Coordinates of C-alpha atoms in Angstrom, one line a residue:
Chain A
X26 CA 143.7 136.5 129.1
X27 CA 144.1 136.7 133.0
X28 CA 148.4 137.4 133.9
X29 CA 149.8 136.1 137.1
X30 CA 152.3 137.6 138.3
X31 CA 154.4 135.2 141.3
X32 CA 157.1 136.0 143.5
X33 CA 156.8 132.7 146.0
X34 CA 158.2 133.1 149.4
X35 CA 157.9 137.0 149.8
X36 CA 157.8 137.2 153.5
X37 CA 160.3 134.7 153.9
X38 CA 162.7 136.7 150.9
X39 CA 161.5 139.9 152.8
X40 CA 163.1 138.3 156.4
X41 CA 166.2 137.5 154.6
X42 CA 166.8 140.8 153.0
X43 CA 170.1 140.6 151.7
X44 CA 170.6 137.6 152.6
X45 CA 168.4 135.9 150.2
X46 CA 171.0 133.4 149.7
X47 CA 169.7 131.3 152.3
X48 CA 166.9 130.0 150.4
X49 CA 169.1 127.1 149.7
X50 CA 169.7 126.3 153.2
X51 CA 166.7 124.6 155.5
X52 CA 165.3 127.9 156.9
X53 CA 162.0 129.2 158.0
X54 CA 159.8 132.2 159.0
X55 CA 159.7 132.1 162.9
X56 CA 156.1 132.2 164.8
X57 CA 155.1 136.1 165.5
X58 CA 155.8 136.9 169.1
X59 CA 152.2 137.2 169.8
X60 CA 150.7 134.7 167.5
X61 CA 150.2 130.8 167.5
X62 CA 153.9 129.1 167.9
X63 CA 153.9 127.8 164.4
X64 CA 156.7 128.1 161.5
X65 CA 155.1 130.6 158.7
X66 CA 156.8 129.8 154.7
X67 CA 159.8 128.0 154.7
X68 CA 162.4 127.2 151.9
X69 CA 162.7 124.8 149.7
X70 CA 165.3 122.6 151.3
X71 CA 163.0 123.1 154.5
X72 CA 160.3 121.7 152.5
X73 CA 162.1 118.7 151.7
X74 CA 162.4 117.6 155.0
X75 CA 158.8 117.5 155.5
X76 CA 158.1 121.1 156.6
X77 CA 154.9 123.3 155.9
X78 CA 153.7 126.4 156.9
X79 CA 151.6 125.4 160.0
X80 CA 153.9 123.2 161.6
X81 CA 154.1 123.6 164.9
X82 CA 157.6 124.9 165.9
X83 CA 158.6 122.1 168.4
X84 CA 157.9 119.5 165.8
X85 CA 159.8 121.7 163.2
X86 CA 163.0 121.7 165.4
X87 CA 162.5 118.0 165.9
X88 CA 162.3 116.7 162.2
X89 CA 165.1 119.2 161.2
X90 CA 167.5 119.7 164.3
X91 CA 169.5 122.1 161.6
X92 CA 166.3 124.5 160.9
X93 CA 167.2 128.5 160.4
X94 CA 164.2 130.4 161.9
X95 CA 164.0 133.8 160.5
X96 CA 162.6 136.7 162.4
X97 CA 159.8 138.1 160.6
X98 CA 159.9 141.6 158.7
X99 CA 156.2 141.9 157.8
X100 CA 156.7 145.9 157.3
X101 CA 159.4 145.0 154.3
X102 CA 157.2 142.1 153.1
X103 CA 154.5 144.6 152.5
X104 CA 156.5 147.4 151.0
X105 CA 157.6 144.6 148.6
X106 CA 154.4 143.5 147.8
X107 CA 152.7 146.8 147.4
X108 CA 155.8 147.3 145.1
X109 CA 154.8 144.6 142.9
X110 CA 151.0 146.1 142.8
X111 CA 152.5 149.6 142.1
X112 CA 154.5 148.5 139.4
X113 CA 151.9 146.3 137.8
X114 CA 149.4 149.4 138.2
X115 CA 152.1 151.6 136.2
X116 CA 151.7 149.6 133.2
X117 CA 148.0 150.2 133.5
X118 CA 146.8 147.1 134.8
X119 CA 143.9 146.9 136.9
X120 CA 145.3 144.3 139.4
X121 CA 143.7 141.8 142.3
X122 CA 145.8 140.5 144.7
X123 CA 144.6 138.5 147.7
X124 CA 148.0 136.9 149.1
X125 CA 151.2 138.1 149.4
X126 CA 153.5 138.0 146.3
X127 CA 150.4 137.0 144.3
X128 CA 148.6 139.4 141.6
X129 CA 146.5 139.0 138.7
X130 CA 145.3 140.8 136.1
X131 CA 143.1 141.1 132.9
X132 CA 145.6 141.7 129.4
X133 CA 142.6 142.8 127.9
X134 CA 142.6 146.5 126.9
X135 CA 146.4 146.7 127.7
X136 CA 147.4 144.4 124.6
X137 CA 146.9 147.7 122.4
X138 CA 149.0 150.1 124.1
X139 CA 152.0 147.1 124.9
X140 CA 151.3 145.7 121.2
X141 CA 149.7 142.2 122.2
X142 CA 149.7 140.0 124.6
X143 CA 153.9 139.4 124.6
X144 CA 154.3 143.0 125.0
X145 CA 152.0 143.0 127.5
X146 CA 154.1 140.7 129.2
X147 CA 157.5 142.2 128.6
X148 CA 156.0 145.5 129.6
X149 CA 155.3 143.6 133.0
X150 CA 159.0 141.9 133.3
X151 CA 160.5 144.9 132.8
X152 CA 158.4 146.7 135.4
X153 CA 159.4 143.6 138.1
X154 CA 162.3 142.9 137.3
X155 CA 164.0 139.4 136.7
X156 CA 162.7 137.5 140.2
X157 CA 159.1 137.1 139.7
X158 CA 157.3 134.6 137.4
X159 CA 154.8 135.6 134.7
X160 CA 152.2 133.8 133.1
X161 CA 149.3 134.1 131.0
X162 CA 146.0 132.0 130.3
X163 CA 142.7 132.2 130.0
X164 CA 141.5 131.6 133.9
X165 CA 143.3 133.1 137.0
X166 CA 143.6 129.4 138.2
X167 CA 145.5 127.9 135.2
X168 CA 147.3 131.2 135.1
X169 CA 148.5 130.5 138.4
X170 CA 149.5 127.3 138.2
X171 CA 151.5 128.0 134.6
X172 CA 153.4 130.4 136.9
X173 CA 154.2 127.8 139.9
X174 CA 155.6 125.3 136.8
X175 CA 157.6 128.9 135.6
X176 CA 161.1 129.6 136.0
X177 CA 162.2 132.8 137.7
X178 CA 162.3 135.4 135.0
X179 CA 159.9 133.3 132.4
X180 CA 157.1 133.9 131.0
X181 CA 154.7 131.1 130.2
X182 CA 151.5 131.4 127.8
X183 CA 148.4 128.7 127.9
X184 CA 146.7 129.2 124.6
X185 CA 142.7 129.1 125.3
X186 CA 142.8 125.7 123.2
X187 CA 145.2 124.5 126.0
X188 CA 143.1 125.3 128.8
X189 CA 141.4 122.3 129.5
X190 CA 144.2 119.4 129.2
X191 CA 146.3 122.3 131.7
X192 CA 143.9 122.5 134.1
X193 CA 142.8 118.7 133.9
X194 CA 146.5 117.8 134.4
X195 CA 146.9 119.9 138.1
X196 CA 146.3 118.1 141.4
X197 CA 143.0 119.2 143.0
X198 CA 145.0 120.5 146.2
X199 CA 145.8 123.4 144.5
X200 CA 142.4 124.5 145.2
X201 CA 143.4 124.9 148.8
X202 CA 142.7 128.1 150.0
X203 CA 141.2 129.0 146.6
X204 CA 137.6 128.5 147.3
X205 CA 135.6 131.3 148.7
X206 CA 132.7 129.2 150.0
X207 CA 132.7 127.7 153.7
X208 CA 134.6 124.4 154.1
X209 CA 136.9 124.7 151.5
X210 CA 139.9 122.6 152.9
X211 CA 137.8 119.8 154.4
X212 CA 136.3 119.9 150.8
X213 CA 139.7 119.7 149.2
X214 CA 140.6 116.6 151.6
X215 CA 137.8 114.8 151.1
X216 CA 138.1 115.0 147.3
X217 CA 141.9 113.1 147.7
X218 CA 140.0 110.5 150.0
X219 CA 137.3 109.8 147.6
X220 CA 140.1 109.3 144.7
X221 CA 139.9 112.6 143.0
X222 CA 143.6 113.6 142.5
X223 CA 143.3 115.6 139.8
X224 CA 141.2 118.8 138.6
X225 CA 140.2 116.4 135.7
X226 CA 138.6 114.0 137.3
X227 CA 136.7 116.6 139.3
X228 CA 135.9 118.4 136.0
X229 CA 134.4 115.0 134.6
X230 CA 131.7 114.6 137.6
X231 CA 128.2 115.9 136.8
X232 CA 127.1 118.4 138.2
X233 CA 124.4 117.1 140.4
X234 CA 127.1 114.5 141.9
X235 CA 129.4 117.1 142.5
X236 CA 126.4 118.9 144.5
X237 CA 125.3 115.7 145.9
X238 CA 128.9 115.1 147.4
X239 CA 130.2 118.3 148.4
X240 CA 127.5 120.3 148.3
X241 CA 128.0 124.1 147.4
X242 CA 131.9 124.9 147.2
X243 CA 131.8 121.0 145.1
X244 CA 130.1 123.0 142.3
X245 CA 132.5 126.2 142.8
X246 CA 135.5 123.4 142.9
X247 CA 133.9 121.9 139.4
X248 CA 133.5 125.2 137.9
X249 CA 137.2 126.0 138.5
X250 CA 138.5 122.6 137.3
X251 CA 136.6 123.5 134.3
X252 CA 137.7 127.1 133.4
X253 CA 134.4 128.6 135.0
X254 CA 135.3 131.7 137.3
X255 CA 134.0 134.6 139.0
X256 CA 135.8 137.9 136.9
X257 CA 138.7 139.7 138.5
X258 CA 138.6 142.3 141.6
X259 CA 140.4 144.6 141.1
X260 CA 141.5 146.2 144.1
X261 CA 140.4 150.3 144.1
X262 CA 143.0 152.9 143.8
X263 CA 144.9 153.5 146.5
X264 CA 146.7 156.2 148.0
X265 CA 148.6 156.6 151.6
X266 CA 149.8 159.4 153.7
X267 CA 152.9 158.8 155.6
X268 CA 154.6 160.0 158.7
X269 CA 158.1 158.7 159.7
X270 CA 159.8 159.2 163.0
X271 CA 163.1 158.0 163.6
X272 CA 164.1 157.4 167.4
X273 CA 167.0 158.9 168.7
X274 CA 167.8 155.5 170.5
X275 CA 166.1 152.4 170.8
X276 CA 162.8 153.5 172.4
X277 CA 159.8 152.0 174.2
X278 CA 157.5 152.4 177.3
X279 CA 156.6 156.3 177.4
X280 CA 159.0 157.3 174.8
X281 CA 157.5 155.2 172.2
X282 CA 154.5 156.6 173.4
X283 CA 156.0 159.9 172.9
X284 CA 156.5 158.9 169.6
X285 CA 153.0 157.8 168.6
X286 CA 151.8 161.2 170.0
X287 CA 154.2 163.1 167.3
X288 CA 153.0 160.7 164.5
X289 CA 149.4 161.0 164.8
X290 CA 149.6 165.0 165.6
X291 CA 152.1 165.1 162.2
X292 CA 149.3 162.9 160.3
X293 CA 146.1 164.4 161.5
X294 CA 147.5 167.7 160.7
X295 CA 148.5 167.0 156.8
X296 CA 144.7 164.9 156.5
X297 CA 142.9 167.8 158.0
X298 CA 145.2 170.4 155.5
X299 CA 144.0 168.3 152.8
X300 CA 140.4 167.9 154.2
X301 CA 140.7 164.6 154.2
X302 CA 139.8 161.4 156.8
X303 CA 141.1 158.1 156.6
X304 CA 139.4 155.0 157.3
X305 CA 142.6 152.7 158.2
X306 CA 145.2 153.2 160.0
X307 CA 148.6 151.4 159.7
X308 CA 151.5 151.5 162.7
X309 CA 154.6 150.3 162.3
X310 CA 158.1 149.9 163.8
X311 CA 161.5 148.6 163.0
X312 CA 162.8 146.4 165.4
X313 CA 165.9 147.3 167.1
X314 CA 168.1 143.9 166.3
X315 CA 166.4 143.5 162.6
X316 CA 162.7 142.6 162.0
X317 CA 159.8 145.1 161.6
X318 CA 156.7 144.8 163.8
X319 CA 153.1 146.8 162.3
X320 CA 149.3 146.6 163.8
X321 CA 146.0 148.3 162.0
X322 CA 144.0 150.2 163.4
X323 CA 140.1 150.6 161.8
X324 CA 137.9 153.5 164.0
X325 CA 134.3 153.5 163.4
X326 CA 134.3 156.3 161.4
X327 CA 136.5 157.5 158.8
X328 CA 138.2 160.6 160.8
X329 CA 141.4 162.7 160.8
X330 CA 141.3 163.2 164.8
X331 CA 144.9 162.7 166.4
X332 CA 143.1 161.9 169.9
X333 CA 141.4 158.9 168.5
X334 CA 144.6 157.9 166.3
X335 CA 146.2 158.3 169.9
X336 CA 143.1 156.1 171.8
X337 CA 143.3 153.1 169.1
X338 CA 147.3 153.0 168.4
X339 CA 148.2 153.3 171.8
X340 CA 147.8 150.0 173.4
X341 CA 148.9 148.3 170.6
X342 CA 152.4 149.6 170.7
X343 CA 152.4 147.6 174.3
X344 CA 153.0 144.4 172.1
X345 CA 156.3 145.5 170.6
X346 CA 158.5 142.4 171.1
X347 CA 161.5 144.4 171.8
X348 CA 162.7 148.2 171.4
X349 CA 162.0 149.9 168.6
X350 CA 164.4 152.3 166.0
X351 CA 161.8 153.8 163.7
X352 CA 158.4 154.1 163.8
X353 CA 156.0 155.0 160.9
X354 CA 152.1 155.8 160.7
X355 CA 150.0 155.3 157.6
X356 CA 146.6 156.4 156.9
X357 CA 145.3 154.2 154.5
X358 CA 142.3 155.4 151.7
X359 CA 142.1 159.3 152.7
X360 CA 138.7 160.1 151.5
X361 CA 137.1 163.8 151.2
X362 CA 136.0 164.9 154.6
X363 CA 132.1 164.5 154.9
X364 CA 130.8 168.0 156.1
X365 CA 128.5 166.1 158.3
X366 CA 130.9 163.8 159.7
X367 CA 130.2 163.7 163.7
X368 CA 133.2 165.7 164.7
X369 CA 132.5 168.5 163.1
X370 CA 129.0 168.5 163.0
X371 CA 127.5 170.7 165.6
X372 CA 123.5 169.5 165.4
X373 CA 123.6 166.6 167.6
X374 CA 120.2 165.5 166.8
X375 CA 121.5 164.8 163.5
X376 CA 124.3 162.6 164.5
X377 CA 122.2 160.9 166.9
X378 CA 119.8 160.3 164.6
X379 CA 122.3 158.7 162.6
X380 CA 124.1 156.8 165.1
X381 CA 120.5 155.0 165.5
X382 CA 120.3 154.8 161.9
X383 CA 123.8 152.8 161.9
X384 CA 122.8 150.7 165.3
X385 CA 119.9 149.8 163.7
X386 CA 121.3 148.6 160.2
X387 CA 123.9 146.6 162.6
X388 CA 121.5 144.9 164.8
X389 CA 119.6 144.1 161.4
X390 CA 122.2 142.7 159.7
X391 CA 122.9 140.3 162.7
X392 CA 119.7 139.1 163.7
X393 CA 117.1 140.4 160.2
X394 CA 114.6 142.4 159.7
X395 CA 112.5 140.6 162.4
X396 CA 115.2 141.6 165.5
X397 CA 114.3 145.5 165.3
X398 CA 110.4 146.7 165.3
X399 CA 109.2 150.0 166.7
X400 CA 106.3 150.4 169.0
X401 CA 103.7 152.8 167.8
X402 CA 100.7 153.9 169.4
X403 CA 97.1 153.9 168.1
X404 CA 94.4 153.9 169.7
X405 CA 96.2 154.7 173.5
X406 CA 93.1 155.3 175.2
X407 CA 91.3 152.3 173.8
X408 CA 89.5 149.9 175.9
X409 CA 90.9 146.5 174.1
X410 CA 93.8 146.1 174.8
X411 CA 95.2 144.7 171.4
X412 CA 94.3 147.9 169.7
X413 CA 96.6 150.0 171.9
X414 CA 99.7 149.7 170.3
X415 CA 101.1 148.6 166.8
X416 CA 104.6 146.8 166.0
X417 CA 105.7 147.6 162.7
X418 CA 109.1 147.3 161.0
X419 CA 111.9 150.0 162.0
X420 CA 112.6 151.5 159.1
X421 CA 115.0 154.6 160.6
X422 CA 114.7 157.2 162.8
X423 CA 113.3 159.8 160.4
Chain B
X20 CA 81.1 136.4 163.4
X21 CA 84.5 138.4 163.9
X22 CA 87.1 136.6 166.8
X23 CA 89.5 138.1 169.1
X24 CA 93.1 137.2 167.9
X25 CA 94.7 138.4 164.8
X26 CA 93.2 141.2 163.6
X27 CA 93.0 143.0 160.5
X28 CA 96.0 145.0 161.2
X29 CA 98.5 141.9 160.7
X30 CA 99.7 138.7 162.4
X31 CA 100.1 138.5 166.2
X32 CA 104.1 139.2 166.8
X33 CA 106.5 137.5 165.3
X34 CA 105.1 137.2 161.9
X35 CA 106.4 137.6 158.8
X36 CA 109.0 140.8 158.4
X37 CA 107.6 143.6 156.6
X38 CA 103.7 143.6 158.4
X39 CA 102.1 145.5 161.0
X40 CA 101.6 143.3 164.0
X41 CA 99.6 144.5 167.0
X42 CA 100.8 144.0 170.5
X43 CA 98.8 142.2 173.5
X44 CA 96.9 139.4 171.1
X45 CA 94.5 137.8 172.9
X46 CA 95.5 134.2 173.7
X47 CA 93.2 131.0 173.8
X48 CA 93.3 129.4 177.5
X49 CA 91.4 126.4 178.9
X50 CA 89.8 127.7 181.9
X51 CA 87.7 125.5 184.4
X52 CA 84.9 127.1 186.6
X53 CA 82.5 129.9 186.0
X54 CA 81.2 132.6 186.2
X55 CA 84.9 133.2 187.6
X56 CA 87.5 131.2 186.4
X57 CA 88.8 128.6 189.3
X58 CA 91.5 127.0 186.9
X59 CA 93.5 128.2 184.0
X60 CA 95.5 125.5 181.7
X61 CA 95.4 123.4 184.8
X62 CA 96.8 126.1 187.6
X63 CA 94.4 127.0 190.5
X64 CA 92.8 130.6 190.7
X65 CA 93.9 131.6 194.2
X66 CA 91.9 135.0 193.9
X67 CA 90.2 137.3 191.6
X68 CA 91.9 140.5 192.3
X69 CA 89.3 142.3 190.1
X70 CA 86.2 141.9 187.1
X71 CA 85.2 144.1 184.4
X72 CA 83.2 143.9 181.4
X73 CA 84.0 145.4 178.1
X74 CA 81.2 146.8 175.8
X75 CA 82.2 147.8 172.0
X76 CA 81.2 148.1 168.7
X77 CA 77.8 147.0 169.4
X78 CA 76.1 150.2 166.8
X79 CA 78.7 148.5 164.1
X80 CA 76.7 145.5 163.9
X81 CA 77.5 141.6 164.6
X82 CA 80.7 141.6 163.4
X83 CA 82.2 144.2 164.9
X84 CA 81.1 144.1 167.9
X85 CA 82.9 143.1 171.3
X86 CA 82.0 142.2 174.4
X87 CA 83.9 140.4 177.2
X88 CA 84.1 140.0 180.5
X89 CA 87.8 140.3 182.4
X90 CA 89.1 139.0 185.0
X91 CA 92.5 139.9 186.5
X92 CA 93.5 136.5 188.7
X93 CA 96.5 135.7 190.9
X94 CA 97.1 131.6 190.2
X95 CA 98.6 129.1 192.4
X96 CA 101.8 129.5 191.2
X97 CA 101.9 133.4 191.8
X98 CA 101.6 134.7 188.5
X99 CA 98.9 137.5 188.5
X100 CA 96.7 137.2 184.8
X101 CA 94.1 138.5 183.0
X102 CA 91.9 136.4 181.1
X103 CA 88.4 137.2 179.8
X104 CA 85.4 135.0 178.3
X105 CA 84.3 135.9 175.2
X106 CA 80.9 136.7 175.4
X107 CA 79.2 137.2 172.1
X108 CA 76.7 134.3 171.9
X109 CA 77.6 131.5 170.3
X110 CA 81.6 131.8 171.2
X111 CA 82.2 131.7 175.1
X112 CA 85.8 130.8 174.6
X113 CA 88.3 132.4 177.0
X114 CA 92.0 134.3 176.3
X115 CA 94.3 135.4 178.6
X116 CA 95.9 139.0 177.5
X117 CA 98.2 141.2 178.6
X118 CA 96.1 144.9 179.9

């Protein structure tokens, strides 16, 4: 049996902070600064008014005049989240989440050491708490949608017998954004055109009309409306290495550079203690005036260098929406330090050679196998010219 | 009777990933005139900067042997080409090539 755990509206609860209360008023997450001018969740009195996520924030103001638009705190909304995992994890659950306030995992294995599948689940209430919904059935779809039906603090079970008349019973938009292949969406909206309302009526097409219609992700759609899915992802264990600095007073421009310059110094010190490199990097502020602000940063290779911390993080903090209080650096899945990585490696024909190595595997995973040959010579001297030189596959610098 | 073009090595370039290809296949032309070409695919030779003739293979019997006779040309439209005849007998097709 798959579990799903749900806390809906996370980044909006996370914006609120204590003042969660406002759920019941029309309220919704305001567009990032830097991003598209569109409202992000919104509650459920917002909702009633017509209101998605996606609507564009003029329109928003205009169908509900009386709309709260909440700054965003993506730096809370995360710790929460990665809370949930964290918890889930501590009850031994291998866990794959994909969206915030959204995890899944198998009860298998765990129903021994909780004594079945309800202790399973209380062992999971009690590590959440009362706010998020459980629920438990055989897919991670009907799991899912048992724990959108589920009041906060139940926990619902759909018995394997169960599974089909649940799933056959849900609309088919709630496949939105659940299918991995291309085209998805327009998939989804074609489906409700064509009549297809619920996962039942897809689930009763054959599978040659379901290909004939909507091609690949038709068939991935059928196979979730009828219990068929890919096994759970687990996400890898995970560990983090924090640095904090708190600013004296609201800082930006050169002292918030000043700032980053102690983080990643503080940071690259403790990985190279540890001889370890990270391959992600994670900035983030709080806002002076509430909200939190955070960018990642990915370098090419996994490394513990506070210069290229400093190169990558630097002009990102030149998008901070206002000053900030605190500022915090994360480096995400410290790994071992390679002996050969290229900072420390002192025979540059080596790294060189692998640098090509890496281009290569690049420019052949863009264009094939075809896009990279090598040049070869055989008979150089030779009097025809097509027996000069050979073109065969580039296999690697070796 | 071997041919110039692909040769055992592999596929002129752009075949199939995976196979040795050689560089500078020959490629069939239609050529009017002769001995010296005065036309190639229907572009006027305006001079034949320079003529060879290639000799090989002749101890290795029929089928391996070449022999052709180059010609480096500059056309109408200013392109400067080499093409050669093919001149083992019964062939006396030409092929412009890279040299």
């Amino acid at each position: 049996m798959v579990i799903c755990a749900l806390l809906p509206l996370l980044q909006l609860r996370a914006a609120l902070g204590e003042a969660v209360a406002r759920l019941r008023e029309p309220v919704a997450l305001a567009p990032p600064h830097d991003g598209p001018r569109v409202i992000g969740e919104v509650s459920p009195p917002a909702r009633a008014f017509g209101l998605t996520p996606g609507t564009s924030l003029g329109e928003a103001v205009e169908i509900c005049p009386e709309l709260g638009l909440i700054t965003p705190d993506p730096t809370r909304a995360e710790a929460v989240h990665e809370g949930i995992l964290r918890r889930l994890e501590g009850i031994g659950a291998a866990v794959e989440s994909s969206r915030p306030g959204e995890a899944f995992f198998r009860a298998d294995g765990l129903d021994r050491l909780h004594g079945g599948l309800g202790g399973v689940l209380a062992a999971a209430r009690r590590g959440l708490g009362p706010a998020p919904r459980l629920a438990a059935a055989p897919t991670r779809l009907a799991a899912l949608a048992a724990a959108l039906e589920a009041e906060p603090g139940e926990a619902v079970t759909v018995e394997p017998a169960r599974l089909r008349g649940h799933l056959a019973a849900l609309p088919v938009t709630i496949l939105a954004g659940r299918l991995e292949r291309p085209g998805g969406e327009e998939a989804v909206r074609s489906m409700r055109r064509l009549g297809l309302k619920r996962l039942g009526d897809l689930a009763a097409l054959s599978r040659d009309h379901a290909a004939d219609r909507f091609g690949p992700v038709g068939l991935e759609a059928r196979g979730l409306a009828r219990g068929e899915e890919a096994p759970l992802r687990p996400r890898p264990p995970r560990e983090e290495i924090v640095e904090q600095v708190e600013l004296p007073e609201a800082a930006s421009g050169r002292h918030l550079q000043g700032g980053i310059a102690i983080l990643c110094d503080r940071l690259s010190g403790r990985l190279r203690a540890a001889g370890l490199v990270a391959r992600a990097f994670v900035l983030d502020a709080r806002l002076s005036g509430g909200g939190s602000w955070s960018r990642e940063a990915f370098p090419r290779h996994p490394t513990a260098s506070s210069q290229l911390m400093r190169t990558l993080l630097s002009p990102a903090v030149e998008g901070l929406p206002r000053p900030a209080e605190r500022l915090r650096l994360r480096a995400v899945a410290p790994a071992p330090a390679d002996p050969e990585q290229f900072e420390l490696d002192h025979r540059p024909e080596r790294a060189r050679r692998r640098r090509l190595d890496e281009a290569a595997r690049q420019v052949r995973a863009v264009v094939g196998e075809r896009g990279l040959m090598r040049v070869l010579d055989a008979e150089a001297d030779s009097r025809l010219p097509e027996r000069r030189m050979l073109l065969t596959p580039y296999r690697g610098a070796g | 009777m071997s041919r110039p073009g692909p040769t055992r090595a592999g596929r002129a370039p752009g075949g199939r990933a995976g196979r040795v290809t050689r560089l500078y296949q020959p490629r069939p032309v239609e050529v009017v005139g002769g001995p010296a070409p005065v036309q190639v695919d229907g572009v006027d030779v305006v001079a034949v900067r320079e003529e060879w003739l290639v000799e090989d293979g002749w101890w290795q019997g029929a089928d391996r042997e070449v022999r052709r006779r180059y010609f480096e040309l500059v056309l109408v439209d200013g392109r400067d080409l080499t093409v050669f005849r093919d001149c083992r007998p019964g062939s006396g097709r030409w092929y412009s090539q890279r040299a």
